[in-house]
mmCIF file of C-alpha atoms in Angstrom:
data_model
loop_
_atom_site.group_PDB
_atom_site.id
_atom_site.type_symbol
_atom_site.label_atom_id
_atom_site.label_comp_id
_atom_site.label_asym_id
_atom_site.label_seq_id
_atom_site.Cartn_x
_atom_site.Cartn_y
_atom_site.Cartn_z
ATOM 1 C CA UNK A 121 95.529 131.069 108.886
ATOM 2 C CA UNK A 122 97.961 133.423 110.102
ATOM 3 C CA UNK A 123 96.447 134.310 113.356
ATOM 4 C CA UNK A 124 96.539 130.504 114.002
ATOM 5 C CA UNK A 125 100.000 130.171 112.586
ATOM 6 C CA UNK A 126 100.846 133.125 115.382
ATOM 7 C CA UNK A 127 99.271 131.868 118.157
ATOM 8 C CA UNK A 128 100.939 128.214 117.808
ATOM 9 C CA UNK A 129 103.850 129.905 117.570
ATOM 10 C CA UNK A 130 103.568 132.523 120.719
ATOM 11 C CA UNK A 131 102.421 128.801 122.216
ATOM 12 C CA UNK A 132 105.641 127.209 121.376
ATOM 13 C CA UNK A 133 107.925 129.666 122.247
ATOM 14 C CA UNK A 134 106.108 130.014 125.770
ATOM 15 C CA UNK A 135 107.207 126.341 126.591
ATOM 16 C CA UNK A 136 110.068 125.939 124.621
ATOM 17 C CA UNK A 137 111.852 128.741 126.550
ATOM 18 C CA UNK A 138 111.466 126.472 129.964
ATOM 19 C CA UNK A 139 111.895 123.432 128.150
ATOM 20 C CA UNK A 140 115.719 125.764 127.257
ATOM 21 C CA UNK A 141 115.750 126.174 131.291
ATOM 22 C CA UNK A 142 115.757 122.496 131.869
ATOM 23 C CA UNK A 143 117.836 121.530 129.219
ATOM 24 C CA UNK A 144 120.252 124.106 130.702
ATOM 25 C CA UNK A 145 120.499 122.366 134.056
ATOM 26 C CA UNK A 146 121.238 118.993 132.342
ATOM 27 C CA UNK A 147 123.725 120.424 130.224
ATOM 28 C CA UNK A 148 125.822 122.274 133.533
ATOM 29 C CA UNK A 149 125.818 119.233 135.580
ATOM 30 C CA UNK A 150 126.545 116.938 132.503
ATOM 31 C CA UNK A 151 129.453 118.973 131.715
ATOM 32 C CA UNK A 152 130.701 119.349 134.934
ATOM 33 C CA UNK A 153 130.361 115.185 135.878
ATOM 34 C CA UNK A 154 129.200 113.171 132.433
ATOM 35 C CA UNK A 155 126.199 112.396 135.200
ATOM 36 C CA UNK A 156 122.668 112.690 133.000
ATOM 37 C CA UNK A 157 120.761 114.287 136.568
ATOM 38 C CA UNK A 158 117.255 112.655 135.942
ATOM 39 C CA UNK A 159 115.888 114.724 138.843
ATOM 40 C CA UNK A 160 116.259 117.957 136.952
ATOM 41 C CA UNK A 161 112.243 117.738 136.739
ATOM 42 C CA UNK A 162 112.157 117.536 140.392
ATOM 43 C CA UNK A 163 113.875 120.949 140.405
ATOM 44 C CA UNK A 164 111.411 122.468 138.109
ATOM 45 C CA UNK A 165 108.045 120.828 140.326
ATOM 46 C CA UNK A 166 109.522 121.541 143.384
ATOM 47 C CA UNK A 167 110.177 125.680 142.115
ATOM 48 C CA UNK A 168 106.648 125.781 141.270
ATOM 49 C CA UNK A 169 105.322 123.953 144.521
ATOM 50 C CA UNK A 170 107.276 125.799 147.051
ATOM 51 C CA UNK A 171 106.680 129.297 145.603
ATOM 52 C CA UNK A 172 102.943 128.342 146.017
ATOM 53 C CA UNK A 173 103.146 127.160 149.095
ATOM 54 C CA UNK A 174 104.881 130.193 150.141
ATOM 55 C CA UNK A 175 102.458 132.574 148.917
ATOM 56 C CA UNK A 176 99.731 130.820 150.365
ATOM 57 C CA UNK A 177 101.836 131.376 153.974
ATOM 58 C CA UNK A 178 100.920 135.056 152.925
ATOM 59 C CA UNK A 179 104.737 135.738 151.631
ATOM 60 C CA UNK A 180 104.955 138.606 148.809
ATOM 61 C CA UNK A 181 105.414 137.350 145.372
ATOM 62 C CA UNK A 182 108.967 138.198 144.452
ATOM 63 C CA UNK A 183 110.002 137.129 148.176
ATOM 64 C CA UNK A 184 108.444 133.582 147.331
ATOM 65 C CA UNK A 185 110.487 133.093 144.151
ATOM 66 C CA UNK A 186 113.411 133.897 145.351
ATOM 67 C CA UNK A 187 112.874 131.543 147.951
ATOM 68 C CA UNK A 188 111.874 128.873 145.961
ATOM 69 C CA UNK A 189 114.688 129.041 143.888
ATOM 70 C CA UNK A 190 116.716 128.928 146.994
ATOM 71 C CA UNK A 191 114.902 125.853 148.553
ATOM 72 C CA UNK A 192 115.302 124.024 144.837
ATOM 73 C CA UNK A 193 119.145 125.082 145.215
ATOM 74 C CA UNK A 194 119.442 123.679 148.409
ATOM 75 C CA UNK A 195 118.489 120.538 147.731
ATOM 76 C CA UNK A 196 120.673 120.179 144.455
ATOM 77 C CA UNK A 197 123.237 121.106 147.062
ATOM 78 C CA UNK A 198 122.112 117.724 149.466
ATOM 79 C CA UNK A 199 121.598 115.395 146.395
ATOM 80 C CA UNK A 200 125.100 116.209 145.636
ATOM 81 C CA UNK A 201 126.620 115.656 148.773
ATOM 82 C CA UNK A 202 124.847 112.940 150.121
ATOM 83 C CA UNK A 203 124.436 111.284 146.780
ATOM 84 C CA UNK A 204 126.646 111.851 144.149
ATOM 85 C CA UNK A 205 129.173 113.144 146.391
ATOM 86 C CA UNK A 206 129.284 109.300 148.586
ATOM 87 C CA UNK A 207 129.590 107.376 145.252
ATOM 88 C CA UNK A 208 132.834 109.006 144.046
ATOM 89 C CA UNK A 209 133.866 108.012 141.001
ATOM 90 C CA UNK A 210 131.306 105.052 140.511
ATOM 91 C CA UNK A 211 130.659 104.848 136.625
ATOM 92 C CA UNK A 212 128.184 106.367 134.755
ATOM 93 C CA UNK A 213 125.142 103.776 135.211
ATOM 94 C CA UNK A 214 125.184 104.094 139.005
ATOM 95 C CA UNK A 215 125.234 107.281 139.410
ATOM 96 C CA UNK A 216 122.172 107.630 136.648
ATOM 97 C CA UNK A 217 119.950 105.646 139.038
ATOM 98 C CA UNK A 218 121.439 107.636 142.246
ATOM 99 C CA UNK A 219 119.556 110.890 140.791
ATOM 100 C CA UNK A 220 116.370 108.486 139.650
ATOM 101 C CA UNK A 221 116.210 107.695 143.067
ATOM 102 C CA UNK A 222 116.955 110.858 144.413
ATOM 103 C CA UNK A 223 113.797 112.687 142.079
ATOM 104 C CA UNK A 224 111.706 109.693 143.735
ATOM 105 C CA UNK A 225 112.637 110.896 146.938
ATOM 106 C CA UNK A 226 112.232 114.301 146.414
ATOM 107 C CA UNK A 227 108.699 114.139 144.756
ATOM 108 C CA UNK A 228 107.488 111.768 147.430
ATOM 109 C CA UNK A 229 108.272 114.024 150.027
ATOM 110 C CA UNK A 230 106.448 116.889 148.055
ATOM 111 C CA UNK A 231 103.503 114.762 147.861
ATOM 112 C CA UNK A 232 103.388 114.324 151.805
ATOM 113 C CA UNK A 233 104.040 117.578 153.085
ATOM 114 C CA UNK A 234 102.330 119.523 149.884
ATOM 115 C CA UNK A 235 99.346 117.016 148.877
ATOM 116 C CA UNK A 236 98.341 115.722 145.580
ATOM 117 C CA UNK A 237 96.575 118.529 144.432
ATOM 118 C CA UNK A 238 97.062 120.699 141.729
ATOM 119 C CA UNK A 239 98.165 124.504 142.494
ATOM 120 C CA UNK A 240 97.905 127.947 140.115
ATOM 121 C CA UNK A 241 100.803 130.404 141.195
ATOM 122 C CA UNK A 242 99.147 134.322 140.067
ATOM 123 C CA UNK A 243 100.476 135.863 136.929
ATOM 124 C CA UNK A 244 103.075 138.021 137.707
ATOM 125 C CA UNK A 245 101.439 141.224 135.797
ATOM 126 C CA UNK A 246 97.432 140.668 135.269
ATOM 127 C CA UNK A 247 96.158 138.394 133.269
ATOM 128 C CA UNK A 248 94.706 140.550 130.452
ATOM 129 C CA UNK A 249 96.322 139.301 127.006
ATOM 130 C CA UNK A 250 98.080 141.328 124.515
ATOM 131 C CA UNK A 251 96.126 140.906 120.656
ATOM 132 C CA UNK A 252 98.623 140.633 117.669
ATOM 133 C CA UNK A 253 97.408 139.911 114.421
ATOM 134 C CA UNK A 254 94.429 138.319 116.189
ATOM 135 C CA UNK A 255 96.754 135.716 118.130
ATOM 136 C CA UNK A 256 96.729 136.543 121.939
ATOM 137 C CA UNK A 257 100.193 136.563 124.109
ATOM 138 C CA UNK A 258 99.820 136.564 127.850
ATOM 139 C CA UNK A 259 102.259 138.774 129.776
ATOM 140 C CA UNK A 260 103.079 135.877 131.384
ATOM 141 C CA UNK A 261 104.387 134.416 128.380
ATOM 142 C CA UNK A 262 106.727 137.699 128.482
ATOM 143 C CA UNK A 263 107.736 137.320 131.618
ATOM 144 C CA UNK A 264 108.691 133.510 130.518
ATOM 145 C CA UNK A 265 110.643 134.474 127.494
ATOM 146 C CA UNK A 266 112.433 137.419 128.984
ATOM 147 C CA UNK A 267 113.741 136.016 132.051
ATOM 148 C CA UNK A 268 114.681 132.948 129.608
ATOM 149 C CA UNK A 269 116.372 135.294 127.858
ATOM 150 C CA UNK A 270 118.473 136.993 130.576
ATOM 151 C CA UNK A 271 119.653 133.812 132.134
ATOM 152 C CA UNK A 272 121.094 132.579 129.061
ATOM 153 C CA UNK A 273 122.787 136.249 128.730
ATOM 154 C CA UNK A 274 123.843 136.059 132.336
ATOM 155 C CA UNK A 275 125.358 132.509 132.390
ATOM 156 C CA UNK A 276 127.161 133.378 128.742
ATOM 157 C CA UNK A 277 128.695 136.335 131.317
ATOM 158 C CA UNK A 278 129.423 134.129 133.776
ATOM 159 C CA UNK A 279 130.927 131.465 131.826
ATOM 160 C CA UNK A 280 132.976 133.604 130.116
ATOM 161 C CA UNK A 281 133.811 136.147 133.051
ATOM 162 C CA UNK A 282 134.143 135.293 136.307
ATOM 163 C CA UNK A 283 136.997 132.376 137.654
ATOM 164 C CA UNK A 284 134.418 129.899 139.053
ATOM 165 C CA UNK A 285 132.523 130.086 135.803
ATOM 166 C CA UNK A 286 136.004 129.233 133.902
ATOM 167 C CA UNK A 287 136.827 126.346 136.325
ATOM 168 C CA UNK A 288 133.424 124.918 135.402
ATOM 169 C CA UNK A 289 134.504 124.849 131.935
ATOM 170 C CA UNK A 290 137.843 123.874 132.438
ATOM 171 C CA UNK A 291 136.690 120.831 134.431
ATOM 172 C CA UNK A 292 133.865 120.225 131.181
ATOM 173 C CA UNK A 293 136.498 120.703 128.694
ATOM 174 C CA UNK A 294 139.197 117.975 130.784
ATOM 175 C CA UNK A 295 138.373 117.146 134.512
ATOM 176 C CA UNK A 296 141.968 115.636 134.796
ATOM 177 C CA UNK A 297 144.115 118.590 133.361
ATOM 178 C CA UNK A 298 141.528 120.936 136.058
ATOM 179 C CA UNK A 299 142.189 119.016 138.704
ATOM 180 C CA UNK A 300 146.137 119.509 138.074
ATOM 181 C CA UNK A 301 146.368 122.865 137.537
ATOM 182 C CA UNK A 302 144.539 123.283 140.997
ATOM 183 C CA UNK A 303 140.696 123.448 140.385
ATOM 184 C CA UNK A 304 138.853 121.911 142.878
ATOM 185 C CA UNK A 305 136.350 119.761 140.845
ATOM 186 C CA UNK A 306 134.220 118.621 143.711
ATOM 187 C CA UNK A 307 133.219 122.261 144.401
ATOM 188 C CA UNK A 308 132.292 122.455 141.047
ATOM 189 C CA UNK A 309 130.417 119.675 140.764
ATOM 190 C CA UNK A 310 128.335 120.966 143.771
ATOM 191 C CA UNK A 311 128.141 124.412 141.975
ATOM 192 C CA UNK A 312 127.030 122.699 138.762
ATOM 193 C CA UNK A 313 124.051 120.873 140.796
ATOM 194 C CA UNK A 314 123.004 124.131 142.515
ATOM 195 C CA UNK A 315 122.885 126.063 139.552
ATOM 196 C CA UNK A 316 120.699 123.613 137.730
ATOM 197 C CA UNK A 317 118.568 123.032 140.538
ATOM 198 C CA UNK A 318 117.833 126.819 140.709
ATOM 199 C CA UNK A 319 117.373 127.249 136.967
ATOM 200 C CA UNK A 320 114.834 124.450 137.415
ATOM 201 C CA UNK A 321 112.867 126.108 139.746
ATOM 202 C CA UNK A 322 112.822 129.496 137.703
ATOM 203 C CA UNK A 323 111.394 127.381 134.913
ATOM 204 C CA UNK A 324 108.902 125.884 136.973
ATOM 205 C CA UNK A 325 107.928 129.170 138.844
ATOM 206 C CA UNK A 326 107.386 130.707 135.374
ATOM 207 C CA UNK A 327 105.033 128.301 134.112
ATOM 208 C CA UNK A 328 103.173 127.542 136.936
ATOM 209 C CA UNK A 329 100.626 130.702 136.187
ATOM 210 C CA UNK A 330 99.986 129.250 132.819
ATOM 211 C CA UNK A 331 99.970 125.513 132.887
ATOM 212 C CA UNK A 332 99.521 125.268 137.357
ATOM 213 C CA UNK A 333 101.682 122.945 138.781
ATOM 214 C CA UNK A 334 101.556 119.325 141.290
ATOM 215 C CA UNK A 335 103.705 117.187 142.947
ATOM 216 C CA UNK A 336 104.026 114.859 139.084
ATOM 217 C CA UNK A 337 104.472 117.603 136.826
ATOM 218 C CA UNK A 338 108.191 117.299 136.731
ATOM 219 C CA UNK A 339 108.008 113.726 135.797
ATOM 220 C CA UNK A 340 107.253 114.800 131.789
ATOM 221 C CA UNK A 341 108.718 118.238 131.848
ATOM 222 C CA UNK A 342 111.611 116.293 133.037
ATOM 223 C CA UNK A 343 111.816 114.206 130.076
ATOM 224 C CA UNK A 344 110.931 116.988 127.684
ATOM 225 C CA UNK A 345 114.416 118.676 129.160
ATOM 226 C CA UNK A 346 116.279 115.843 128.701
ATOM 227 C CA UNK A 347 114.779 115.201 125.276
ATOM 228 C CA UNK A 348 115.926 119.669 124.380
ATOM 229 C CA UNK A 349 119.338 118.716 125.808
ATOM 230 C CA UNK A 350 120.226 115.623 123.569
ATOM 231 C CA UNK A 351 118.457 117.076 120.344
ATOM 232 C CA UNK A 352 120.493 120.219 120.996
ATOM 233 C CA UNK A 353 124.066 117.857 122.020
ATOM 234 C CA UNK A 354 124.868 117.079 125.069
ATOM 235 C CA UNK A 355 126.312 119.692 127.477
ATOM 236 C CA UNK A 356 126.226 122.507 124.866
ATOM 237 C CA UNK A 357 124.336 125.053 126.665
ATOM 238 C CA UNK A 358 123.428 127.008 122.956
ATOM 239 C CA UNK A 359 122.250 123.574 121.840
ATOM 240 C CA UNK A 360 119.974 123.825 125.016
ATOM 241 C CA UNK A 361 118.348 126.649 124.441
ATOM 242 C CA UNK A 362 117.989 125.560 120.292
ATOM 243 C CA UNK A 363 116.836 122.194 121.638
ATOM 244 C CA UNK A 364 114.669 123.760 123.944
ATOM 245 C CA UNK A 365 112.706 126.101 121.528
ATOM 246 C CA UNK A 366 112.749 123.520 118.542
ATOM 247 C CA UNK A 367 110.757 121.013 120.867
ATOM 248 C CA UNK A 368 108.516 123.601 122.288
ATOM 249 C CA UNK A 369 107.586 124.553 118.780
ATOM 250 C CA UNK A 370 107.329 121.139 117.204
ATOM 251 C CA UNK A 371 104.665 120.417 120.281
ATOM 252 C CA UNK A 372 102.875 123.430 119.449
ATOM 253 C CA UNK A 373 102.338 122.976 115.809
ATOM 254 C CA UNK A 374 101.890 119.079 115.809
ATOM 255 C CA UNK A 375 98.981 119.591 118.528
ATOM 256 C CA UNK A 376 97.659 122.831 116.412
ATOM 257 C CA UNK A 377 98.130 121.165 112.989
ATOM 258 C CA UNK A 378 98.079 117.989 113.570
ATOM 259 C CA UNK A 379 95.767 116.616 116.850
ATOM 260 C CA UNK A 380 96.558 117.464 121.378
ATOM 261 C CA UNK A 381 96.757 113.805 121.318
ATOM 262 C CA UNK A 382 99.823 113.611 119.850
ATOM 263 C CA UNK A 383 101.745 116.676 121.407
ATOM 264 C CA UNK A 384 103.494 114.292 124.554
ATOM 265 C CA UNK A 385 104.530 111.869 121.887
ATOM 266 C CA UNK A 386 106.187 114.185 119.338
ATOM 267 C CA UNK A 387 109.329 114.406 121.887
ATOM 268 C CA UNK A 388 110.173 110.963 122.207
ATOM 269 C CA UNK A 389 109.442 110.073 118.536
ATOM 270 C CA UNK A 390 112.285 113.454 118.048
ATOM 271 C CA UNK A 391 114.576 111.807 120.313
ATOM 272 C CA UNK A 392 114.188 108.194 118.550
ATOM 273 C CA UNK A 393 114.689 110.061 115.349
ATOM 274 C CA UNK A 394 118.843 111.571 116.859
ATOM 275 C CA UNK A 395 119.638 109.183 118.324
ATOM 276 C CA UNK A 396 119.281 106.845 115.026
ATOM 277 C CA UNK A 397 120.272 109.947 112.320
ATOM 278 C CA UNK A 398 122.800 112.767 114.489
ATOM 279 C CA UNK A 399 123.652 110.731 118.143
ATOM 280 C CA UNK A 400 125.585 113.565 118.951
ATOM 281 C CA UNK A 401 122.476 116.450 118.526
ATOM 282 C CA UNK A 402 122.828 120.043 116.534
ATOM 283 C CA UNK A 403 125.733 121.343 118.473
ATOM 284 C CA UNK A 404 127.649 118.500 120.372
ATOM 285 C CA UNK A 405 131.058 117.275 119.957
ATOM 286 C CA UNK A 406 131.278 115.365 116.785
ATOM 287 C CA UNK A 407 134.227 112.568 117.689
ATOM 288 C CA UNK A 408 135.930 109.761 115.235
ATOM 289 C CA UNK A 409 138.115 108.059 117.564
ATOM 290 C CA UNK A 410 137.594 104.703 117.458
ATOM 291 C CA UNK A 411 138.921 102.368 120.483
#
């Protein structure tokens, strides 16, 4: 009983920790633009994809990821600027369907120049699990919730820290009032899309040993984000990472406890469940204006 208990558990955690990574990169660029980025699974394929392409070029492992990362940052950069940059301040609606398209565009060009074909990236230290309490916990699953762990500590420093990290939440808190005291809100919009396309690919680089990846996986891990980022509230970055690990655990234990068949549905029957009960998630901005 317990050994099963602990293995859902080390199960959950494992994938709720990137599903905390995705939800992240929705919750910078939502903040930074009210813009929900539907190709933040993109991000998190194309992380996975590229760092397996590169080490199949024969590049080192750590070179690869931090390549990857790169190439994932670059093009948040270009769906920014040639995107969501062109459409200025078209309402919320059209610019929703600018990033659908862009994550069409972006996983059709994967497809051609990658294949269809699904990929494993090596574990980053062996393979050999560790045994608690009869449950086993890959290193990888380490290396997933560790690095988890360190980006949310270094965004909370960065954030709270450093002047671009303020302007972000200055422009989050009131994009008006930033823009008058001098913050230049287009950079930061920019920023915000580069920073969630790299977090992305670090989620999708540290799965990739455990689940493998392909040019479709970021279609559902995608939605899974989105689905952490609205049951934690919109643009709260702790409600990310709660929203995050609460989905990867409710998947866990409804496909250990319950039946596998079940485990894609649980997130949008969660979603259907705050959006009718607590519309604005665990930790988002609860508002009683009325117009």
């Amino acid at each position: 009983m317990l050994t099963g208990f602990l293995q859902f558990l080390f199960s959950g955690l494992t994938v709720g920790a990137t599903y905390a990574l995705a939800a992240l990169g929705f919750a910078i660029i939502y903040n930074a633009s009210r813009v929900i980025n539907f190709a933040q699974g993109e991000f998190i394929m194309l992380g996975g994809m590229a760092a397996v392409a590169l080490t199949g070029l024969g590049i080192p492992l750590p070179v690869s990821i931090v390549l990857a990362i790169a190439v994932a940052g670059a093009v948040g950069a270009l769906i920014e600027k040639f995107a969501i940059e062109p459409a200025g301040r078209a309402d919320v609606v059209p610019l929703i369907i600018i990033t659908i398209g862009a994550s069409l565009v972006v996983r059709g060009l994967v497809q051609v120049l990658l294949g269809k074909g699904t990929h494993a990236l090596g574990a980053f230290s062996g393979e050999k699990p560790f045994v608690i309490a009869g449950a086993t916990l890959l290193p990888q699953s380490l290396w997933v919730l560790g690095v988890a762990a360190l980006v949310v500590a270094a965004l909370g420093w960065f954030f709270g820290y450093t002047r671009q990290g303020k302007a972000m939440l200055g422009t989050s808190h009131n994009m008006l009032a930033a823009e008058l005291v001098g913050i230049n809100t287009r950079s930061v919009l920019l920023l915000s899309f580069v920073l969630s396309g790299a977090l992305g690919a670090l989620g999708g680089i540290l799965l990739a040993p455990i689940t493998y990846t392909s040019y479709d996986v970021g279609i559902m891990l995608g939605l899974k984000g989105f689905v952490a980022a609205t049951l934690g509230g919109l643009g709260s970055a702790t409600g990310a990472v709660v929203g995050g690990l609460l989905l990867g655990l409710l998947e866990a234990m409804t496909a250990g406890y319950i039946s596998s068949a079940y485990k894609d549905a649980m997130p949008f029957v969660l979603i259907l469940l705050v959006l009718f009960f607590m519309p604005s998630g665990l930790f988002g901005a609860k508002t009683t204006d009325r117009v």
